[in-house]
Structure formats: structure tokens, C-alpha cells
């Protein structure tokens, strides 16, 4: 049965803004499922959102993203900040749900009412995030989270959508992962605001740090540009996490002063608008299959009376 936003009960956004975890969970489910009435719900959420710091966490499998995320939650809670976590996982081929379920790896925070953790399935969406992740971030923002941590699937160097969503993007690497730095140079290293060498107690960690420093040094920058710091951590023991929190704060301060924070948030809103518009157009075009108008235009193209571009323009005009 399809659940509409109105059927979810009145005052849902208000209850979430007051810290009701059930209301927050319900809202995330509604945006994740694209429930009817989502437009009205989003209008309510926008009025409450806009203050959370969004931190993206990405990297190859095995570098310890969930462990670092959990350690960051502890560090921010020590500052009495409310924290939201969106852990994006591959989809189960059987249920369509999140395959790994990062909440299992963050049980230390399960009973903390100042922390909201949600696993989200990609549902086939590429780029390391789920389609509904931006809307879910807005829900946690509106629910009063001071910091929202977004952990990506992390399956390769093309998983860089998080950079468009986050105010600060952390790229995690670890020793013993093969030629990780070289493999990432063409992809995720270009989107990192802070580089994190996790599992720094292992052999080869110093070499990873040196390689990263060389990469950062070679990057072209102008006066006042951000130079990515490299932070070594052993997240399982909480080592280096305070330095990581400081690096994130330093980047946020720089971004606010340089105007980069505003530019990123405008770009984020622009990308969301574009995604909604494209989705709506796809829905409209889907209704053209079997439409006689499309068949007539196809015959005109075959007869040489129209070229394909002119025919496409007619279709676009018809669904606009």
C-alpha cells in the first residue's frame, strides 16, 4: 500500500524538529520512498533546515569509513552537538534494502538520543550515494542535527557525488590497500578537502602520507586556496580523531571566509533542482511509449519530412 505524506500524520516535521526520533525516521522513509505529497513535505522541511554542517566520508572498501564515522560521532557528542549519520550501502538483490547495515557497526551510539543513524540503500544509483540522500540530509538538518555525517558506499574512484553534497569531504586511505594513492589520483583525491590515513599503526602508513604530501604539493593553487591537510588516525582506538575534528573545523572556517561554503550550497541546491526536473521529464516521456504522436513523427523522419532533432523538439514541446 502506498503511504502518502498526509497519511503519515500532521505535525510530523514539527515533531522531528523537536527531536522525536520516530518522526525523523518516518520522514527519512517518506523521502526515500518518494511518497506522494513529497513536494509539500519538502516545503515544510526547507523552513527548518539550513544550519547543519554536512561532512562527507568516502574511500575504498576496507579503509575504515564506518570506524572513522563512529569515532567522529563520539568526538562531536563530547562537544554536546547533535549528530546525524547517513550510511549509504549497496542494495540487497532480494529486498532492495541496505546490504551491509552500518548501524550494526555503530552500536555504541544506539541508545544516544543525540545521535540519529540511518542506513540507506543505493537502489542502483551510481556515484556512491542513494538518490534520496540529499533529501535525507535536509530531514536531519531540519531535525536539529548540528553535524550530518554522510558515509558513501566507497566502491571505487568514481564515487564522488558526495563532494557535491558535503560542506567538507574526507577522503580515507589506508596502508596495505595496494597502490591506493595512484588508483585514486584520477578520482576521489580531486574531491578531498581533508585526507585521512587511517590504520596509521600499520606498516606502510608513512609512505601513504608521503605520497599524499607529494600529490598535495604538486596541485596548482592560487593565493588563499585551501591546501588539504593530511591527518593520520587509528580510529579503532580514537587516535588522531581530535586532530581530524580540528581539520574539519578549519576547512569550514576557510570555506565561510572565502565564499566557498556559499558556492557549494548554491551548487547543491542547483543540482537538486536539476535532478528533480530531469526526473519529472523522464516521467513525462515515459508516457510517450506507444503514443501515436511519436509514431507519426517517426514516419515523418523516415519519409525525410523531418530530421530527428526537429522531431525531438516537437516531443519536448508536447510534454512541456
mmCIF file of C-alpha atoms in Angstrom:
data_model
loop_
_atom_site.group_PDB
_atom_site.id
_atom_site.type_symbol
_atom_site.label_atom_id
_atom_site.label_comp_id
_atom_site.label_asym_id
_atom_site.label_seq_id
_atom_site.Cartn_x
_atom_site.Cartn_y
_atom_site.Cartn_z
ATOM 1 C CA UNK A 1 0.000 0.000 0.000
ATOM 2 C CA UNK A 2 1.333 3.450 -0.924
ATOM 3 C CA UNK A 3 1.699 5.728 2.083
ATOM 4 C CA UNK A 4 1.104 9.413 1.406
ATOM 5 C CA UNK A 5 2.696 12.218 3.363
ATOM 6 C CA UNK A 6 -0.695 13.324 4.662
ATOM 7 C CA UNK A 7 -1.366 9.785 5.892
ATOM 8 C CA UNK A 8 1.806 9.938 7.948
ATOM 9 C CA UNK A 9 0.106 12.286 10.359
ATOM 10 C CA UNK A 10 0.033 16.032 10.868
ATOM 11 C CA UNK A 11 2.896 17.810 12.578
ATOM 12 C CA UNK A 12 5.493 15.240 11.516
ATOM 13 C CA UNK A 13 8.082 17.879 10.616
ATOM 14 C CA UNK A 14 7.384 19.796 13.800
ATOM 15 C CA UNK A 15 7.845 16.666 15.903
ATOM 16 C CA UNK A 16 11.112 15.894 14.109
ATOM 17 C CA UNK A 17 12.329 19.453 14.715
ATOM 18 C CA UNK A 18 11.669 18.861 18.411
ATOM 19 C CA UNK A 19 13.928 15.797 18.368
ATOM 20 C CA UNK A 20 11.398 12.973 18.079
ATOM 21 C CA UNK A 21 13.486 10.087 16.613
ATOM 22 C CA UNK A 22 10.390 8.245 15.371
ATOM 23 C CA UNK A 23 9.305 11.305 13.407
ATOM 24 C CA UNK A 24 12.803 11.670 11.932
ATOM 25 C CA UNK A 25 12.848 8.008 10.891
ATOM 26 C CA UNK A 26 9.389 8.337 9.360
ATOM 27 C CA UNK A 27 10.423 11.399 7.358
ATOM 28 C CA UNK A 28 13.544 9.708 6.004
ATOM 29 C CA UNK A 29 11.416 6.724 4.938
ATOM 30 C CA UNK A 30 8.961 9.002 3.156
ATOM 31 C CA UNK A 31 11.655 10.839 1.180
ATOM 32 C CA UNK A 32 13.498 7.586 0.466
ATOM 33 C CA UNK A 33 10.336 6.044 -0.999
ATOM 34 C CA UNK A 34 9.362 9.186 -2.903
ATOM 35 C CA UNK A 35 5.960 9.221 -1.201
ATOM 36 C CA UNK A 36 3.103 11.156 -2.820
ATOM 37 C CA UNK A 37 2.931 14.630 -1.311
ATOM 38 C CA UNK A 38 6.715 14.876 -1.004
ATOM 39 C CA UNK A 39 6.599 18.360 -2.530
ATOM 40 C CA UNK A 40 4.531 19.712 0.361
ATOM 41 C CA UNK A 41 6.718 17.912 2.883
ATOM 42 C CA UNK A 42 9.892 19.393 1.388
ATOM 43 C CA UNK A 43 8.402 22.886 1.621
ATOM 44 C CA UNK A 44 7.961 22.353 5.369
ATOM 45 C CA UNK A 45 11.459 20.941 5.792
ATOM 46 C CA UNK A 46 13.131 23.862 3.987
ATOM 47 C CA UNK A 47 11.724 26.247 6.586
ATOM 48 C CA UNK A 48 13.572 24.385 9.358
ATOM 49 C CA UNK A 49 16.791 23.417 7.571
ATOM 50 C CA UNK A 50 19.993 25.218 6.648
ATOM 51 C CA UNK A 51 22.267 25.202 9.682
ATOM 52 C CA UNK A 52 23.840 21.717 9.818
ATOM 53 C CA UNK A 53 27.461 21.127 8.803
ATOM 54 C CA UNK A 54 27.498 18.295 6.257
ATOM 55 C CA UNK A 55 30.630 16.138 6.276
ATOM 56 C CA UNK A 56 31.131 13.530 3.542
ATOM 57 C CA UNK A 57 33.248 10.440 4.212
ATOM 58 C CA UNK A 58 34.477 8.378 1.272
ATOM 59 C CA UNK A 59 37.224 5.926 0.382
ATOM 60 C CA UNK A 60 37.789 2.413 -0.853
ATOM 61 C CA UNK A 61 36.327 -0.601 0.972
ATOM 62 C CA UNK A 62 38.392 -1.648 3.965
ATOM 63 C CA UNK A 63 39.875 1.734 4.861
ATOM 64 C CA UNK A 64 37.684 2.009 7.960
ATOM 65 C CA UNK A 65 34.991 4.510 6.936
ATOM 66 C CA UNK A 66 32.448 3.241 9.447
ATOM 67 C CA UNK A 67 35.037 3.183 12.247
ATOM 68 C CA UNK A 68 36.092 6.757 11.499
ATOM 69 C CA UNK A 69 32.431 7.802 11.303
ATOM 70 C CA UNK A 70 31.721 6.242 14.687
ATOM 71 C CA UNK A 71 34.779 7.939 16.205
ATOM 72 C CA UNK A 72 33.666 11.306 14.799
ATOM 73 C CA UNK A 73 30.217 10.802 16.329
ATOM 74 C CA UNK A 74 31.859 10.294 19.731
ATOM 75 C CA UNK A 75 34.010 13.398 19.286
ATOM 76 C CA UNK A 76 31.082 15.624 18.322
ATOM 77 C CA UNK A 77 28.900 14.259 21.101
ATOM 78 C CA UNK A 78 31.685 15.154 23.545
ATOM 79 C CA UNK A 79 31.109 18.735 22.329
ATOM 80 C CA UNK A 80 27.380 18.281 23.081
ATOM 81 C CA UNK A 81 26.466 18.506 19.390
ATOM 82 C CA UNK A 82 23.584 16.582 17.854
ATOM 83 C CA UNK A 83 24.791 14.267 15.119
ATOM 84 C CA UNK A 84 23.047 12.600 12.202
ATOM 85 C CA UNK A 85 24.622 9.762 10.217
ATOM 86 C CA UNK A 86 23.542 8.578 6.778
ATOM 87 C CA UNK A 87 25.438 5.408 5.883
ATOM 88 C CA UNK A 88 24.897 4.521 2.230
ATOM 89 C CA UNK A 89 25.247 0.829 1.405
ATOM 90 C CA UNK A 90 24.794 -1.334 -1.683
ATOM 91 C CA UNK A 91 21.266 -2.626 -2.236
ATOM 92 C CA UNK A 92 20.265 -6.159 -1.374
ATOM 93 C CA UNK A 93 19.310 -8.049 -4.551
ATOM 94 C CA UNK A 94 16.487 -9.678 -2.579
ATOM 95 C CA UNK A 95 14.883 -6.916 -0.519
ATOM 96 C CA UNK A 96 16.292 -3.755 -2.100
ATOM 97 C CA UNK A 97 17.370 -2.639 1.372
ATOM 98 C CA UNK A 98 20.831 -1.638 2.611
ATOM 99 C CA UNK A 99 23.085 -4.670 2.251
ATOM 100 C CA UNK A 100 25.659 -4.046 4.968
ATOM 101 C CA UNK A 101 23.690 -2.075 7.531
ATOM 102 C CA UNK A 102 26.287 0.241 9.044
ATOM 103 C CA UNK A 103 24.146 0.703 12.134
ATOM 104 C CA UNK A 104 25.414 -2.706 13.231
ATOM 105 C CA UNK A 105 28.930 -1.234 13.355
ATOM 106 C CA UNK A 106 27.844 1.800 15.414
ATOM 107 C CA UNK A 107 26.112 0.120 18.317
ATOM 108 C CA UNK A 108 27.950 2.306 20.829
ATOM 109 C CA UNK A 109 25.621 5.168 19.833
ATOM 110 C CA UNK A 110 22.398 3.187 19.508
ATOM 111 C CA UNK A 111 20.890 4.439 22.772
ATOM 112 C CA UNK A 112 22.097 8.035 22.487
ATOM 113 C CA UNK A 113 19.119 10.308 21.733
ATOM 114 C CA UNK A 114 21.547 12.936 20.447
ATOM 115 C CA UNK A 115 22.505 10.657 17.541
ATOM 116 C CA UNK A 116 20.381 9.515 14.610
ATOM 117 C CA UNK A 117 21.851 6.766 12.390
ATOM 118 C CA UNK A 118 20.239 5.553 9.201
ATOM 119 C CA UNK A 119 21.461 3.093 6.574
ATOM 120 C CA UNK A 120 20.304 3.875 3.049
ATOM 121 C CA UNK A 121 20.391 1.564 0.038
ATOM 122 C CA UNK A 122 21.707 2.934 -3.250
ATOM 123 C CA UNK A 123 18.852 1.212 -5.131
ATOM 124 C CA UNK A 124 21.011 1.155 -8.243
ATOM 125 C CA UNK A 125 22.011 4.816 -8.086
ATOM 126 C CA UNK A 126 25.655 5.346 -9.035
ATOM 127 C CA UNK A 127 28.089 7.857 -7.558
ATOM 128 C CA UNK A 128 28.324 6.436 -4.027
ATOM 129 C CA UNK A 129 25.063 7.887 -2.706
ATOM 130 C CA UNK A 130 21.396 6.974 -2.781
ATOM 131 C CA UNK A 131 19.055 9.094 -4.911
ATOM 132 C CA UNK A 132 17.275 10.333 -1.779
ATOM 133 C CA UNK A 133 20.429 11.194 0.207
ATOM 134 C CA UNK A 134 20.159 14.990 -0.346
ATOM 135 C CA UNK A 135 16.558 14.940 0.857
ATOM 136 C CA UNK A 136 17.516 12.775 3.842
ATOM 137 C CA UNK A 137 20.261 15.270 4.731
ATOM 138 C CA UNK A 138 17.596 18.002 4.732
ATOM 139 C CA UNK A 139 15.475 15.926 7.111
ATOM 140 C CA UNK A 140 18.342 15.553 9.598
ATOM 141 C CA UNK A 141 19.183 19.242 9.214
ATOM 142 C CA UNK A 142 15.582 20.219 9.937
ATOM 143 C CA UNK A 143 15.569 17.803 12.885
ATOM 144 C CA UNK A 144 18.198 19.939 14.608
ATOM 145 C CA UNK A 145 21.358 17.985 13.867
ATOM 146 C CA UNK A 146 24.407 20.222 14.201
ATOM 147 C CA UNK A 147 26.528 17.842 12.117
ATOM 148 C CA UNK A 148 25.412 15.366 9.447
ATOM 149 C CA UNK A 149 27.943 12.682 8.507
ATOM 150 C CA UNK A 150 27.367 11.054 5.110
ATOM 151 C CA UNK A 151 29.309 7.833 4.561
ATOM 152 C CA UNK A 152 29.416 6.680 0.935
ATOM 153 C CA UNK A 153 29.364 3.178 -0.489
ATOM 154 C CA UNK A 154 33.021 3.614 -1.411
ATOM 155 C CA UNK A 155 33.416 1.121 -4.210
ATOM 156 C CA UNK A 156 35.796 2.979 -6.490
ATOM 157 C CA UNK A 157 37.255 6.234 -7.693
ATOM 158 C CA UNK A 158 34.053 7.294 -9.448
ATOM 159 C CA UNK A 159 32.108 7.521 -6.185
ATOM 160 C CA UNK A 160 32.463 11.300 -5.932
ATOM 161 C CA UNK A 161 28.863 12.558 -5.702
ATOM 162 C CA UNK A 162 29.420 13.206 -2.004
ATOM 163 C CA UNK A 163 31.628 16.191 -2.888
ATOM 164 C CA UNK A 164 28.612 17.949 -4.385
ATOM 165 C CA UNK A 165 26.572 17.243 -1.263
ATOM 166 C CA UNK A 166 29.036 17.884 1.564
ATOM 167 C CA UNK A 167 30.426 21.109 3.001
ATOM 168 C CA UNK A 168 33.624 19.184 3.771
ATOM 169 C CA UNK A 169 34.686 15.924 2.135
ATOM 170 C CA UNK A 170 37.027 13.473 3.857
ATOM 171 C CA UNK A 171 38.918 11.012 1.658
ATOM 172 C CA UNK A 172 40.153 7.989 3.599
ATOM 173 C CA UNK A 173 43.113 5.826 2.639
ATOM 174 C CA UNK A 174 44.926 3.072 4.483
ATOM 175 C CA UNK A 175 48.241 1.226 4.140
ATOM 176 C CA UNK A 176 48.232 -2.254 2.703
ATOM 177 C CA UNK A 177 45.491 -1.479 0.186
ATOM 178 C CA UNK A 178 47.698 -1.885 -2.869
ATOM 179 C CA UNK A 179 48.646 1.154 -4.927
ATOM 180 C CA UNK A 180 45.766 3.116 -3.423
ATOM 181 C CA UNK A 181 47.105 6.603 -3.986
ATOM 182 C CA UNK A 182 47.829 6.064 -7.676
ATOM 183 C CA UNK A 183 44.444 4.431 -8.180
ATOM 184 C CA UNK A 184 42.675 7.368 -6.584
ATOM 185 C CA UNK A 185 44.552 10.285 -8.145
ATOM 186 C CA UNK A 186 42.261 10.401 -11.141
ATOM 187 C CA UNK A 187 39.158 10.295 -8.985
ATOM 188 C CA UNK A 188 38.463 10.783 -5.314
ATOM 189 C CA UNK A 189 41.700 12.604 -4.437
ATOM 190 C CA UNK A 190 40.463 15.501 -6.545
ATOM 191 C CA UNK A 191 37.397 15.975 -4.352
ATOM 192 C CA UNK A 192 39.005 15.645 -0.911
ATOM 193 C CA UNK A 193 39.116 18.626 1.437
ATOM 194 C CA UNK A 194 40.851 16.600 4.151
ATOM 195 C CA UNK A 195 42.875 13.417 3.586
ATOM 196 C CA UNK A 196 42.769 10.801 6.311
ATOM 197 C CA UNK A 197 45.304 7.989 6.528
ATOM 198 C CA UNK A 198 43.502 5.537 8.774
ATOM 199 C CA UNK A 199 45.049 2.438 10.386
ATOM 200 C CA UNK A 200 48.210 4.518 10.738
ATOM 201 C CA UNK A 201 49.712 1.965 13.117
ATOM 202 C CA UNK A 202 50.255 -0.435 10.201
ATOM 203 C CA UNK A 203 53.387 -0.801 8.122
ATOM 204 C CA UNK A 204 53.404 1.468 5.100
ATOM 205 C CA UNK A 205 51.344 4.265 6.631
ATOM 206 C CA UNK A 206 54.260 6.707 6.491
ATOM 207 C CA UNK A 207 54.675 6.009 2.781
ATOM 208 C CA UNK A 208 50.998 6.732 2.119
ATOM 209 C CA UNK A 209 51.392 10.054 3.950
ATOM 210 C CA UNK A 210 54.480 10.933 1.915
ATOM 211 C CA UNK A 211 52.712 10.101 -1.344
ATOM 212 C CA UNK A 212 49.767 12.257 -0.363
ATOM 213 C CA UNK A 213 52.020 15.157 0.564
ATOM 214 C CA UNK A 214 53.657 14.965 -2.846
ATOM 215 C CA UNK A 215 50.259 14.973 -4.515
ATOM 216 C CA UNK A 216 49.074 17.969 -2.491
ATOM 217 C CA UNK A 217 52.314 19.825 -3.165
ATOM 218 C CA UNK A 218 52.019 19.348 -6.931
ATOM 219 C CA UNK A 219 48.435 20.602 -7.131
ATOM 220 C CA UNK A 220 48.024 24.048 -8.660
ATOM 221 C CA UNK A 221 46.640 26.627 -6.218
ATOM 222 C CA UNK A 222 46.159 30.329 -6.155
ATOM 223 C CA UNK A 223 46.633 32.694 -3.220
ATOM 224 C CA UNK A 224 44.179 31.915 -0.456
ATOM 225 C CA UNK A 225 43.232 28.500 -1.842
ATOM 226 C CA UNK A 226 42.700 25.629 0.565
ATOM 227 C CA UNK A 227 45.612 23.226 0.990
ATOM 228 C CA UNK A 228 44.290 19.837 2.052
ATOM 229 C CA UNK A 229 45.677 18.690 5.401
ATOM 230 C CA UNK A 230 46.686 15.056 5.915
ATOM 231 C CA UNK A 231 45.584 13.536 9.207
ATOM 232 C CA UNK A 232 46.820 10.153 10.450
ATOM 233 C CA UNK A 233 44.334 8.207 12.557
ATOM 234 C CA UNK A 234 43.838 4.892 14.277
ATOM 235 C CA UNK A 235 40.092 5.272 14.523
ATOM 236 C CA UNK A 236 39.557 1.956 16.315
ATOM 237 C CA UNK A 237 41.449 3.438 19.275
ATOM 238 C CA UNK A 238 40.286 7.025 18.797
ATOM 239 C CA UNK A 239 43.788 8.223 17.920
ATOM 240 C CA UNK A 240 44.031 11.288 15.690
ATOM 241 C CA UNK A 241 40.275 11.969 15.815
ATOM 242 C CA UNK A 242 40.666 15.261 17.723
ATOM 243 C CA UNK A 243 43.088 16.438 15.018
ATOM 244 C CA UNK A 244 40.599 15.354 12.369
ATOM 245 C CA UNK A 245 37.808 17.338 14.010
ATOM 246 C CA UNK A 246 40.113 20.372 14.094
ATOM 247 C CA UNK A 247 40.921 19.950 10.390
ATOM 248 C CA UNK A 248 37.205 19.801 9.537
ATOM 249 C CA UNK A 249 36.568 22.940 11.603
ATOM 250 C CA UNK A 250 39.469 24.726 9.921
ATOM 251 C CA UNK A 251 38.095 23.902 6.490
ATOM 252 C CA UNK A 252 34.642 25.136 7.471
ATOM 253 C CA UNK A 253 36.132 28.421 8.715
ATOM 254 C CA UNK A 254 38.110 28.854 5.481
ATOM 255 C CA UNK A 255 35.082 28.000 3.345
ATOM 256 C CA UNK A 256 32.919 30.549 5.149
ATOM 257 C CA UNK A 257 35.536 33.285 4.836
ATOM 258 C CA UNK A 258 36.388 32.598 1.189
ATOM 259 C CA UNK A 259 32.821 32.269 -0.026
ATOM 260 C CA UNK A 260 33.348 28.612 -0.927
ATOM 261 C CA UNK A 261 30.672 27.496 1.553
ATOM 262 C CA UNK A 262 28.055 29.644 -0.153
ATOM 263 C CA UNK A 263 29.158 28.492 -3.603
ATOM 264 C CA UNK A 264 28.893 24.842 -2.581
ATOM 265 C CA UNK A 265 25.444 25.251 -1.095
ATOM 266 C CA UNK A 266 24.193 27.088 -4.175
ATOM 267 C CA UNK A 267 25.643 24.293 -6.346
ATOM 268 C CA UNK A 268 23.990 21.698 -4.108
ATOM 269 C CA UNK A 269 20.587 23.370 -4.460
ATOM 270 C CA UNK A 270 21.109 23.771 -8.211
ATOM 271 C CA UNK A 271 21.952 20.076 -8.619
ATOM 272 C CA UNK A 272 18.892 19.071 -6.607
ATOM 273 C CA UNK A 273 16.618 21.285 -8.710
ATOM 274 C CA UNK A 274 18.114 19.821 -11.873
ATOM 275 C CA UNK A 275 17.685 16.245 -10.613
ATOM 276 C CA UNK A 276 14.022 16.867 -9.743
ATOM 277 C CA UNK A 277 13.372 18.483 -13.128
ATOM 278 C CA UNK A 278 15.064 15.646 -15.043
ATOM 279 C CA UNK A 279 13.134 13.044 -13.040
ATOM 280 C CA UNK A 280 9.872 14.803 -13.841
ATOM 281 C CA UNK A 281 10.763 14.977 -17.550
ATOM 282 C CA UNK A 282 11.627 11.273 -17.575
ATOM 283 C CA UNK A 283 8.266 10.508 -16.014
ATOM 284 C CA UNK A 284 6.506 12.525 -18.691
ATOM 285 C CA UNK A 285 8.489 10.981 -21.519
ATOM 286 C CA UNK A 286 7.763 7.507 -20.164
ATOM 287 C CA UNK A 287 4.126 8.095 -21.061
ATOM 288 C CA UNK A 288 5.005 8.575 -24.720
ATOM 289 C CA UNK A 289 5.737 4.904 -25.357
ATOM 290 C CA UNK A 290 3.001 3.715 -27.680
ATOM 291 C CA UNK A 291 1.777 7.281 -28.234
ATOM 292 C CA UNK A 292 0.526 7.774 -31.803
ATOM 293 C CA UNK A 293 2.219 11.185 -31.987
ATOM 294 C CA UNK A 294 5.598 9.507 -31.573
ATOM 295 C CA UNK A 295 4.773 7.003 -34.305
ATOM 296 C CA UNK A 296 3.673 9.817 -36.625
ATOM 297 C CA UNK A 297 6.909 11.712 -36.041
ATOM 298 C CA UNK A 298 8.917 8.544 -36.650
ATOM 299 C CA UNK A 299 7.158 8.096 -40.009
ATOM 300 C CA UNK A 300 7.901 11.731 -40.903
ATOM 301 C CA UNK A 301 11.581 11.162 -40.154
ATOM 302 C CA UNK A 302 11.662 8.017 -42.281
ATOM 303 C CA UNK A 303 9.911 9.883 -45.117
ATOM 304 C CA UNK A 304 12.503 12.639 -44.984
ATOM 305 C CA UNK A 305 9.932 15.252 -43.995
ATOM 306 C CA UNK A 306 11.558 15.862 -40.607
ATOM 307 C CA UNK A 307 15.008 15.407 -39.177
ATOM 308 C CA UNK A 308 15.349 13.639 -35.792
ATOM 309 C CA UNK A 309 16.287 16.880 -33.978
ATOM 310 C CA UNK A 310 13.174 18.667 -35.234
ATOM 311 C CA UNK A 311 11.059 15.668 -34.246
ATOM 312 C CA UNK A 312 12.615 15.645 -30.773
ATOM 313 C CA UNK A 313 11.851 19.364 -30.382
ATOM 314 C CA UNK A 314 8.207 18.662 -31.154
ATOM 315 C CA UNK A 315 8.115 15.939 -28.499
ATOM 316 C CA UNK A 316 9.755 18.201 -25.907
ATOM 317 C CA UNK A 317 7.228 20.932 -26.704
ATOM 318 C CA UNK A 318 4.396 18.421 -26.369
ATOM 319 C CA UNK A 319 5.353 17.305 -22.850
ATOM 320 C CA UNK A 320 6.405 20.721 -21.532
#
